[in-house]
PDB file of C-alpha atoms in Angstrom:
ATOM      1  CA  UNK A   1     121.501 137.998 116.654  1.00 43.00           C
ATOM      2  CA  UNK A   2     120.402 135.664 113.746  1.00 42.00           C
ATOM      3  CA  UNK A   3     117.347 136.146 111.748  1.00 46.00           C
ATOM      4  CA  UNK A   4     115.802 133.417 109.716  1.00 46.00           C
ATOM      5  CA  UNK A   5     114.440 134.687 106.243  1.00 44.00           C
ATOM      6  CA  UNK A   6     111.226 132.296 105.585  1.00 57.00           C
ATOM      7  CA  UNK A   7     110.702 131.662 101.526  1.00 75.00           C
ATOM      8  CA  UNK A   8     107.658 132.038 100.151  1.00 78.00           C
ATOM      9  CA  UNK A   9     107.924 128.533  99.040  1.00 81.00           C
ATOM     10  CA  UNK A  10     108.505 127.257 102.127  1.00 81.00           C
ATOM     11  CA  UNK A  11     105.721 129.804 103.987  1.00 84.00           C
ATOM     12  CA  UNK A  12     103.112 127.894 101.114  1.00 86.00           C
ATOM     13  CA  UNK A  13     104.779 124.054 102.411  1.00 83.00           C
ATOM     14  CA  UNK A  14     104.066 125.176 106.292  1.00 84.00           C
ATOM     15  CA  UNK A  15     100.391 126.288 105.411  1.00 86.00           C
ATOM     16  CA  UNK A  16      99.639 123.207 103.542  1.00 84.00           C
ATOM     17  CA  UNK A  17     101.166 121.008 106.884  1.00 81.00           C
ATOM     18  CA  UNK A  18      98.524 123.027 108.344  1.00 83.00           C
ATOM     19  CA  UNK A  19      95.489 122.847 106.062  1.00 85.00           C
ATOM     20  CA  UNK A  20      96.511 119.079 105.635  1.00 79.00           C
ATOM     21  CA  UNK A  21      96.153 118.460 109.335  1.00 76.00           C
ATOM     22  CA  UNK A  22      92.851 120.032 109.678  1.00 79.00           C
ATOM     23  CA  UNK A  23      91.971 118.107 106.811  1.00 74.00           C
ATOM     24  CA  UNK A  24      92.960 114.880 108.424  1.00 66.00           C
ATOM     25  CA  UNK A  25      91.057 115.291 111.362  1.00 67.00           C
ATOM     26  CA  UNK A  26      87.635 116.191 109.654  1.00 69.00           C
ATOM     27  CA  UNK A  27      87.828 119.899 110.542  1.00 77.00           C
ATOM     28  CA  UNK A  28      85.275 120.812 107.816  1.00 78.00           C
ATOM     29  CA  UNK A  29      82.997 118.714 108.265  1.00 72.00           C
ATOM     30  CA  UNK A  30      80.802 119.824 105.502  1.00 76.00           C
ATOM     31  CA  UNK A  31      83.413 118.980 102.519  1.00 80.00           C
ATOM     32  CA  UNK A  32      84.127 123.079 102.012  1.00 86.00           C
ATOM     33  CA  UNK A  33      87.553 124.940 103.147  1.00 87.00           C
ATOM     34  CA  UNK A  34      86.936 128.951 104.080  1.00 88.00           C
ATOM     35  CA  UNK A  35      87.772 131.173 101.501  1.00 89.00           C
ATOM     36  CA  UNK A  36      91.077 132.017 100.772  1.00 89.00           C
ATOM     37  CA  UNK A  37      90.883 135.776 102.928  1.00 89.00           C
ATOM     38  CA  UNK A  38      89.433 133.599 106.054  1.00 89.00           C
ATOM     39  CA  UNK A  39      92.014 130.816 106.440  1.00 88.00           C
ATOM     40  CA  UNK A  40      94.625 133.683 105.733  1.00 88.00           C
ATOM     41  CA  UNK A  41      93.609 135.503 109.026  1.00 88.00           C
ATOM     42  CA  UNK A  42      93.071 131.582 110.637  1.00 86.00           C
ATOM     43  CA  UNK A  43      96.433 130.698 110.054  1.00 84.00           C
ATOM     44  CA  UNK A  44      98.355 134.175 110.173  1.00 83.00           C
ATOM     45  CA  UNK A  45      99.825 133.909 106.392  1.00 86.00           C
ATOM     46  CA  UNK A  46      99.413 135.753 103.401  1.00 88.00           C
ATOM     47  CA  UNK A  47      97.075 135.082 101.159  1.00 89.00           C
ATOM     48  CA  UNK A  48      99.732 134.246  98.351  1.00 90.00           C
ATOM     49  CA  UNK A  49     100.820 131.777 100.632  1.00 89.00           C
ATOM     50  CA  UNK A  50      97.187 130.441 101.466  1.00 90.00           C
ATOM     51  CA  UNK A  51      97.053 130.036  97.432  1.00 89.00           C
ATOM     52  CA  UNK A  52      99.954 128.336  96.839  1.00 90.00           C
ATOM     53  CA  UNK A  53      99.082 125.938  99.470  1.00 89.00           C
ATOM     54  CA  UNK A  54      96.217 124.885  98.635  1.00 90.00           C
ATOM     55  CA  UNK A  55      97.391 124.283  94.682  1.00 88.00           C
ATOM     56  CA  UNK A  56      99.760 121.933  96.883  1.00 84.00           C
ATOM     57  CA  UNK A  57      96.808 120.186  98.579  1.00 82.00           C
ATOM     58  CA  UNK A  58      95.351 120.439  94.971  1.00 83.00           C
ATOM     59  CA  UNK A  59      98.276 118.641  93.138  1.00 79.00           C
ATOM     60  CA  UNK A  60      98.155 115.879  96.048  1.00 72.00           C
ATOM     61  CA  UNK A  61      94.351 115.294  95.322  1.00 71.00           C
ATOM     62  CA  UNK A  62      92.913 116.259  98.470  1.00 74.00           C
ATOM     63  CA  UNK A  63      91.104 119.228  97.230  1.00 80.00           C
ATOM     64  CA  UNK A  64      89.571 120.944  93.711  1.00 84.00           C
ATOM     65  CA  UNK A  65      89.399 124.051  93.389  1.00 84.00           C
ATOM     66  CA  UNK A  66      86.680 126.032  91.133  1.00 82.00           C
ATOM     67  CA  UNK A  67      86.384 129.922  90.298  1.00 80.00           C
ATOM     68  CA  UNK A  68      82.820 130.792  91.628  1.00 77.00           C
ATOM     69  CA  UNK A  69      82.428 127.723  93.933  1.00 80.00           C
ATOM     70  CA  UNK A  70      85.152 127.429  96.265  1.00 84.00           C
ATOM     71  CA  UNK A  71      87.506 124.941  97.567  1.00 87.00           C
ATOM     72  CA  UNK A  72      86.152 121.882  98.313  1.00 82.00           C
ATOM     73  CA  UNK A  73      87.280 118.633 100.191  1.00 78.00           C
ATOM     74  CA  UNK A  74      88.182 115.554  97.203  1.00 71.00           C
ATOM     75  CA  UNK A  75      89.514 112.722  99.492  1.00 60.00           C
ATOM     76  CA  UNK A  76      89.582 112.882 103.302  1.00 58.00           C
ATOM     77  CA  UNK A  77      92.020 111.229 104.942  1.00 56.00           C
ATOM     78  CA  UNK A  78      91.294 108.372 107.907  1.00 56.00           C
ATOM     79  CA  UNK A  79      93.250 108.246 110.810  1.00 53.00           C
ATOM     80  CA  UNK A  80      94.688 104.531 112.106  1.00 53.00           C
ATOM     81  CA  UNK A  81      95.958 104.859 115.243  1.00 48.00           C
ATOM     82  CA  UNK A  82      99.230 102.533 116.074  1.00 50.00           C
ATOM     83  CA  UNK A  83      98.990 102.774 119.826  1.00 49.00           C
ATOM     84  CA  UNK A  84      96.084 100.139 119.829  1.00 51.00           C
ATOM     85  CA  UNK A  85      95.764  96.660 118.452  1.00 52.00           C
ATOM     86  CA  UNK A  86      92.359  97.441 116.321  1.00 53.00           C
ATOM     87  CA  UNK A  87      90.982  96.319 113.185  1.00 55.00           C
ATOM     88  CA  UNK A  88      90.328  98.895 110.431  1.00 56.00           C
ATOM     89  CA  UNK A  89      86.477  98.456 109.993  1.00 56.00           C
ATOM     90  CA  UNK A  90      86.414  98.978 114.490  1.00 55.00           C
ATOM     91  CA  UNK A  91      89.102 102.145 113.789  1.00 56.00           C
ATOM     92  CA  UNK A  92      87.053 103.323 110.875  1.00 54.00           C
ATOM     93  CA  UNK A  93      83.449 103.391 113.067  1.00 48.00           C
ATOM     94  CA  UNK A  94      81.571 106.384 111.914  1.00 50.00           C
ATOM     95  CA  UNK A  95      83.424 107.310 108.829  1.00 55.00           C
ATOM     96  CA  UNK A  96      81.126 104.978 106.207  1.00 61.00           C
ATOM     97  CA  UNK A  97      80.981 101.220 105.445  1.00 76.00           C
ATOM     98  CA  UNK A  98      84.235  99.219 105.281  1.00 78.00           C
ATOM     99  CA  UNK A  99      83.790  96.331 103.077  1.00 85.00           C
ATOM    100  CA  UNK A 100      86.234  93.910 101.993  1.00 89.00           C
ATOM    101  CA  UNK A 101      86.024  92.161  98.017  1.00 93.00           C
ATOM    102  CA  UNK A 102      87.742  88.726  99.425  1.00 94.00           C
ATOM    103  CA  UNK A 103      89.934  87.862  96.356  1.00 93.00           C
ATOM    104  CA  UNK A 104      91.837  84.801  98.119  1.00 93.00           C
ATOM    105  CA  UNK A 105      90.655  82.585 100.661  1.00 95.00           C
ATOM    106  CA  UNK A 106      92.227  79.015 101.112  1.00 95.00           C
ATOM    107  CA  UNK A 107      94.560  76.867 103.109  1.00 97.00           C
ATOM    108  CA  UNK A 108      97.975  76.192 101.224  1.00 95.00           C
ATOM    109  CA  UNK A 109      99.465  72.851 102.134  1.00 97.00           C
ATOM    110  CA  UNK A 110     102.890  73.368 102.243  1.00 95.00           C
ATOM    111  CA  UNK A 111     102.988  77.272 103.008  1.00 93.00           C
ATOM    112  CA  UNK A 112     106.030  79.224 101.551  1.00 91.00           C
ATOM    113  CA  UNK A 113     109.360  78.982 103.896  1.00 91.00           C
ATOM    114  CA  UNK A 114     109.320  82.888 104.695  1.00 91.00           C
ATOM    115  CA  UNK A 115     105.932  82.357 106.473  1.00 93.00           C
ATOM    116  CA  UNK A 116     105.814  78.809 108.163  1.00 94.00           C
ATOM    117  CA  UNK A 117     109.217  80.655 109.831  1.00 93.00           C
ATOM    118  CA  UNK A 118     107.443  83.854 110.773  1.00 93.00           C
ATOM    119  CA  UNK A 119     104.169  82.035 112.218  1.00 96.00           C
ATOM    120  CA  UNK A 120     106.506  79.303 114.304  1.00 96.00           C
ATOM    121  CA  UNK A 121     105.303  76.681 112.240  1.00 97.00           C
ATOM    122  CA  UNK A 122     107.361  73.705 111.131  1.00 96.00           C
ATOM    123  CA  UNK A 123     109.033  73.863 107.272  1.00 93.00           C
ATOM    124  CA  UNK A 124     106.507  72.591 104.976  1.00 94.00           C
ATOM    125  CA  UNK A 125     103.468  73.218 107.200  1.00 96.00           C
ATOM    126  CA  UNK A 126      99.951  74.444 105.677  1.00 97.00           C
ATOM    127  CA  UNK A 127      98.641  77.433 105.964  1.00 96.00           C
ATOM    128  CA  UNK A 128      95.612  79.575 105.411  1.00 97.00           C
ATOM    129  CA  UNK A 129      96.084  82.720 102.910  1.00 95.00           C
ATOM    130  CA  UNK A 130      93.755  85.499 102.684  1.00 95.00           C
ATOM    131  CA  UNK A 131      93.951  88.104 100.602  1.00 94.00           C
ATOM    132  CA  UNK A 132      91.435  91.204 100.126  1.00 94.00           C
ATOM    133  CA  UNK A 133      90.937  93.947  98.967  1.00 94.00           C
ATOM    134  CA  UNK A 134      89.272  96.736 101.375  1.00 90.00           C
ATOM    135  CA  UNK A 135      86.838  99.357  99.906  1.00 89.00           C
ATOM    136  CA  UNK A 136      85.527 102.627 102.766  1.00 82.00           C
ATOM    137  CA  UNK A 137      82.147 103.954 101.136  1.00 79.00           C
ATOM    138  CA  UNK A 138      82.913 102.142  98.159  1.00 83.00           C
ATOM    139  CA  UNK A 139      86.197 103.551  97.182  1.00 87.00           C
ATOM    140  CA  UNK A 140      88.831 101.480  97.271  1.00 92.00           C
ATOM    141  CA  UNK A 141      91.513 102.124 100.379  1.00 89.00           C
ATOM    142  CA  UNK A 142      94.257  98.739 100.994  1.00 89.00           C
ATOM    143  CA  UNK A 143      94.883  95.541  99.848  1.00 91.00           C
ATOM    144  CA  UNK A 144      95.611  93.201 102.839  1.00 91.00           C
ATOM    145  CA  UNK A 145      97.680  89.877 102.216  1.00 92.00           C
ATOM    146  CA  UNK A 146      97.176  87.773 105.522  1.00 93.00           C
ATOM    147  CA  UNK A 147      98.763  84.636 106.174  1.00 94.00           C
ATOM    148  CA  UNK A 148      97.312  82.294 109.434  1.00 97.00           C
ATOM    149  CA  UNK A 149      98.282  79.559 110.943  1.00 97.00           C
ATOM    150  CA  UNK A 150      95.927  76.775 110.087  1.00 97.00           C
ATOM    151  CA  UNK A 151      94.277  76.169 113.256  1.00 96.00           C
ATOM    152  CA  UNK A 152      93.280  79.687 113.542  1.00 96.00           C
ATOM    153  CA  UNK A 153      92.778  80.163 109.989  1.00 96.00           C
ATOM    154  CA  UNK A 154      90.840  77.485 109.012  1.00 96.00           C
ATOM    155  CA  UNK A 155      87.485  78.696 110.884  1.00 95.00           C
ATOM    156  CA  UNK A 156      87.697  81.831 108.944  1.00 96.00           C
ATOM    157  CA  UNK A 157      87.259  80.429 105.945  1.00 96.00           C
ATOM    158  CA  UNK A 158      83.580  79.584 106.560  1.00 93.00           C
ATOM    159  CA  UNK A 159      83.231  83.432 108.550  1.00 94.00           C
ATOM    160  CA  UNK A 160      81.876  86.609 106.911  1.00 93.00           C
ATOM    161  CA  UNK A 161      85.346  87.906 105.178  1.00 93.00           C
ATOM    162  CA  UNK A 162      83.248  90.629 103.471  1.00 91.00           C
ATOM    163  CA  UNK A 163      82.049  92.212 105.938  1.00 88.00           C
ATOM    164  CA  UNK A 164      84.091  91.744 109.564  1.00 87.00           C
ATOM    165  CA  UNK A 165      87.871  92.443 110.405  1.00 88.00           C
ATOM    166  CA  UNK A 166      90.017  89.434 110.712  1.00 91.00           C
ATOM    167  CA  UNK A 167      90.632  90.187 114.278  1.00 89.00           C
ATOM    168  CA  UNK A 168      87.660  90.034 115.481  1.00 90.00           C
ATOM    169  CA  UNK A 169      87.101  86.634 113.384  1.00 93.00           C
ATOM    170  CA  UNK A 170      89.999  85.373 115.177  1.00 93.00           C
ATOM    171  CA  UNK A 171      88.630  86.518 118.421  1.00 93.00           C
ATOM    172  CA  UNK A 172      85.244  84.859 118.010  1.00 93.00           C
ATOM    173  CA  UNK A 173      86.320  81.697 116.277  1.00 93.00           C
ATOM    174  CA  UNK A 174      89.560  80.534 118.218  1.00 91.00           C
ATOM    175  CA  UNK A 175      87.842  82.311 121.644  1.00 91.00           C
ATOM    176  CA  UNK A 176      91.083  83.315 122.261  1.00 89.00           C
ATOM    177  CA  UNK A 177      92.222  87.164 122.944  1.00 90.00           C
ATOM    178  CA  UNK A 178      94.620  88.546 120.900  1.00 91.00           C
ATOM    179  CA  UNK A 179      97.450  90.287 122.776  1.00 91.00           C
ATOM    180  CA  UNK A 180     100.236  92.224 120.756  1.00 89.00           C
ATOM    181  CA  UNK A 181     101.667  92.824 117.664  1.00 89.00           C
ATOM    182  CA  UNK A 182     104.962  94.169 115.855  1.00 90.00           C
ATOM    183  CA  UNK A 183     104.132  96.776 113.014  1.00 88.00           C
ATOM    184  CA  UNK A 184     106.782  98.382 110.657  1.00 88.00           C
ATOM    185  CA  UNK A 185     105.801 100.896 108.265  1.00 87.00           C
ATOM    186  CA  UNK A 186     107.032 101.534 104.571  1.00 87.00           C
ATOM    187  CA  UNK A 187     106.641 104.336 101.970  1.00 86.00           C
ATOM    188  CA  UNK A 188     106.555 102.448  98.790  1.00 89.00           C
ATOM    189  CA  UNK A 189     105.330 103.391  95.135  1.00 89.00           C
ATOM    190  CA  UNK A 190     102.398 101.230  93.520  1.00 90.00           C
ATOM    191  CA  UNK A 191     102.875  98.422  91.447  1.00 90.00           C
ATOM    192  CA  UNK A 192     101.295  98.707  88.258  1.00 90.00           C
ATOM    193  CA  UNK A 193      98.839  95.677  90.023  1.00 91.00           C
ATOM    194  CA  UNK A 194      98.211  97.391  93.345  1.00 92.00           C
ATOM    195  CA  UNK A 195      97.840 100.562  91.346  1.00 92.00           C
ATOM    196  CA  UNK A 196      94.766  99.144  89.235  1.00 93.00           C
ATOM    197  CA  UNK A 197      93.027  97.511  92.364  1.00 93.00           C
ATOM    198  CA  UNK A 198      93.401 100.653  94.620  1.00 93.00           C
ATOM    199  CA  UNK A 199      92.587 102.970  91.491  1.00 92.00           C
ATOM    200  CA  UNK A 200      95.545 105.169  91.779  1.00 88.00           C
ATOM    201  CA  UNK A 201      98.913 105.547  89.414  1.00 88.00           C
ATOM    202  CA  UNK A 202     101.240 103.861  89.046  1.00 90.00           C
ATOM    203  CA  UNK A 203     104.063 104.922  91.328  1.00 89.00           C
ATOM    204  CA  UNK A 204     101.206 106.591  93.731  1.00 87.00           C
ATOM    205  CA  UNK A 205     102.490 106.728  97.207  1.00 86.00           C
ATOM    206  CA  UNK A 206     100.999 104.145  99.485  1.00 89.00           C
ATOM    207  CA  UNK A 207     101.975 103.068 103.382  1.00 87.00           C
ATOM    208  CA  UNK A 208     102.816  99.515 103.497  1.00 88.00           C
ATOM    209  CA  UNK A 209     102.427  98.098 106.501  1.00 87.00           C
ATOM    210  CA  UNK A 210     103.813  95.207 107.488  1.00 89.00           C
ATOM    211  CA  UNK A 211     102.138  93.499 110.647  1.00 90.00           C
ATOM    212  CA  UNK A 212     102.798  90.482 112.872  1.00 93.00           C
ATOM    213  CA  UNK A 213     100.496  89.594 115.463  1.00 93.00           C
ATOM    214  CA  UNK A 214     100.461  87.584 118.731  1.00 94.00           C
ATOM    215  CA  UNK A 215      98.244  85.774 121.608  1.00 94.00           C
ATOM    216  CA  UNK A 216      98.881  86.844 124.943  1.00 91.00           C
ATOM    217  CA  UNK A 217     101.599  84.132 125.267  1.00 94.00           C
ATOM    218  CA  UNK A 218     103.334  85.204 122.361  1.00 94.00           C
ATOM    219  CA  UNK A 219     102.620  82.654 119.533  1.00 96.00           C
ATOM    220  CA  UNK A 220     102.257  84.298 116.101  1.00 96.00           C
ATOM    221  CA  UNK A 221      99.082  83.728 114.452  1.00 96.00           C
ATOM    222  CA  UNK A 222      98.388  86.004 111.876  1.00 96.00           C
ATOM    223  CA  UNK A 223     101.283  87.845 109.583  1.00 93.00           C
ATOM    224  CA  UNK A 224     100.000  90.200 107.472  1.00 94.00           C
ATOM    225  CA  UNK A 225     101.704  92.970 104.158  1.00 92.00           C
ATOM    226  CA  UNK A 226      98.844  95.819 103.910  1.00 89.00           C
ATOM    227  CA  UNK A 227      99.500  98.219 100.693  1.00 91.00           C
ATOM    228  CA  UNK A 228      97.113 101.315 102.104  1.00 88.00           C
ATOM    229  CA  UNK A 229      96.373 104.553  99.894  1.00 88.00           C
ATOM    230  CA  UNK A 230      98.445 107.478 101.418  1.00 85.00           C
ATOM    231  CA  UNK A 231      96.444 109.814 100.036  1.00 81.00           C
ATOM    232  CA  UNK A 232      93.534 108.758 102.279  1.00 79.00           C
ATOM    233  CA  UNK A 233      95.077 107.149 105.304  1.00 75.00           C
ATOM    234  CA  UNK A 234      97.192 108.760 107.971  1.00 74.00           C
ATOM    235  CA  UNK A 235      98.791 106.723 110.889  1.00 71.00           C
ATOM    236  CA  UNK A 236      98.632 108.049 114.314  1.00 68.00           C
ATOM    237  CA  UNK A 237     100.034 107.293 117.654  1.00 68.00           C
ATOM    238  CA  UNK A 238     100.410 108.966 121.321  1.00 69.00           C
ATOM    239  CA  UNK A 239     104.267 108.699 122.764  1.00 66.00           C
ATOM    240  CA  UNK A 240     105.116 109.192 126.189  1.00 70.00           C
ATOM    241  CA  UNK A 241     108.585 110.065 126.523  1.00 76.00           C
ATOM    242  CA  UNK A 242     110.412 108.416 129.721  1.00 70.00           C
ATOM    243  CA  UNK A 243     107.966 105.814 130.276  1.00 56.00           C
ATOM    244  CA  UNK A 244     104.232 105.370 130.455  1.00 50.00           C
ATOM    245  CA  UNK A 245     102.069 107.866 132.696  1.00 48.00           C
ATOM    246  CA  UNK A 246     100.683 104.552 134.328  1.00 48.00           C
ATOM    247  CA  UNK A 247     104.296 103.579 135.261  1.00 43.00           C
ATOM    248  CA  UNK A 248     105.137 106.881 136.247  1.00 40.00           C
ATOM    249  CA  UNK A 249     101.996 107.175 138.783  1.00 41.00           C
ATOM    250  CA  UNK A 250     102.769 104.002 140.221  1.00 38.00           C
ATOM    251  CA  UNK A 251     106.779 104.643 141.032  1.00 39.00           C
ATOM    252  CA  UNK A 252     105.672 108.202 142.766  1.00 37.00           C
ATOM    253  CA  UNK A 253     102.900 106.252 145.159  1.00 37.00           C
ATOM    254  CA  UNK A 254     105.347 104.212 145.929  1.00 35.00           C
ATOM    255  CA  UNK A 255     108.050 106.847 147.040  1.00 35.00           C
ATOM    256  CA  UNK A 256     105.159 108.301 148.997  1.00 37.00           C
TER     257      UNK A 256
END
């Protein structure tokens, strides 16, 4: 019989998975964490571990901590979730005003090869660059570099960039639905550039998400880079393993 001796180290790393997760999904909702006795007997650790976590959660700037006053929440983290085509002002309902400081908007006549390929469009083709930067409550959370192909881009250009996701714009402009796209996800460090526009240091950890997305007949439209804060973004999704439940359903009526 093995036995598996747990560090304390590594005791504090699996509380702050915890704590980090509650913190995530808005568990306290008034910006205040339990003291450190009451989220020892939550989560069935020691209060030396409970400590050292949260000076984990405190190096990573999600909480501060004061003698007297307690431990309070710094920088919540919003959930995207990447089992649903979505903008992030619709995924971000309810958490405070997305806004969007629109620091490039215009068609480029002859766009650059590596996009006129990934839109489908012919070498040497325009195309209609966007680039902005995307505040939540005022603090700044990604800069978005989008990249359209001009008949879907152009209308956007006289739209409300501030203020409305670019699917939507799409959407309401074109009057076409959008139907899929292909994400890929990158941890990257910040730029000393994307560090002073999202107001982190340099070499902070941000997701950069790389997006490509379709009409329901499969045409790319819209390619987009988006260099999100990690520290207040998490990316969600819901897996079924061995197909979807839907799929499943159907195959078992059908042996009935």
């Amino acid at each position: 019989m093995s036995r598996t001796v747990t560090s304390r180290a590594e005791r504090a790393r699996q509380v702050a998975d915890v704590v980090r997760r509650h913190l995530t999904e808005g568990a306290f909702e008034d910006g205040w964490l339990p003291d450190e006795a009451a989220l020892a007997r939550s989560l069935g650790a020691s209060r030396n571990a409970v400590r050292e976590a949260l000076a984990l959660l405190r190096d990573e700037g999600l909480i501060t901590r004061r003698r007297g006053q307690g431990t309070r929440v710094v920088t919540p983290k919003y959930g995207h979730g990447l089992d649903r085509l979505a903008g992030l002002a619709e995924t971000l309902t309810g958490y405070g005003t997305v806004t969007n400081e629109v620091r490039t908007a215009r068609v480029v006549p002859r766009a650059p090869v590596s996009i006129t390929e990934r839109l489908g469009l012919p070498e040497g083709a325009e195309a209609v660059h966007l680039e902005r930067l995307r505040r939540l409550g005022g603090a700044p959370l990604s800069v978005d570099t989008t990249w359209l192909a001009p008949d879907i881009g152009r209308p956007l250009l006289e739209s409300d960039l501030a203020h409305r996701d670019v699917f939507d714009l799409i959407e309401e402009t074109s009057g076409f639905r959008l139907g899929r796209a292909e994400i890929t996800v990158h941890a990257v460090t910040a730029d000393p550039d994307t560090a002073r526009l999202l107001e982190v240091a340099d070499g902070a950890a941000l997701f950069a998400i790389d997006r490509l997305t379709r009409l329901p007949d499969g045409r790319p439209v819209d390619t987009e880079w988006l260099r999100v804060r990690a520290d207040r973004f998490t990316l969600r999704a819901v897996l079924h393993r061995g197909g979807h439940p839907a799929s499943a359903a159907t195959d078992e009526e059908a042996a009935r």
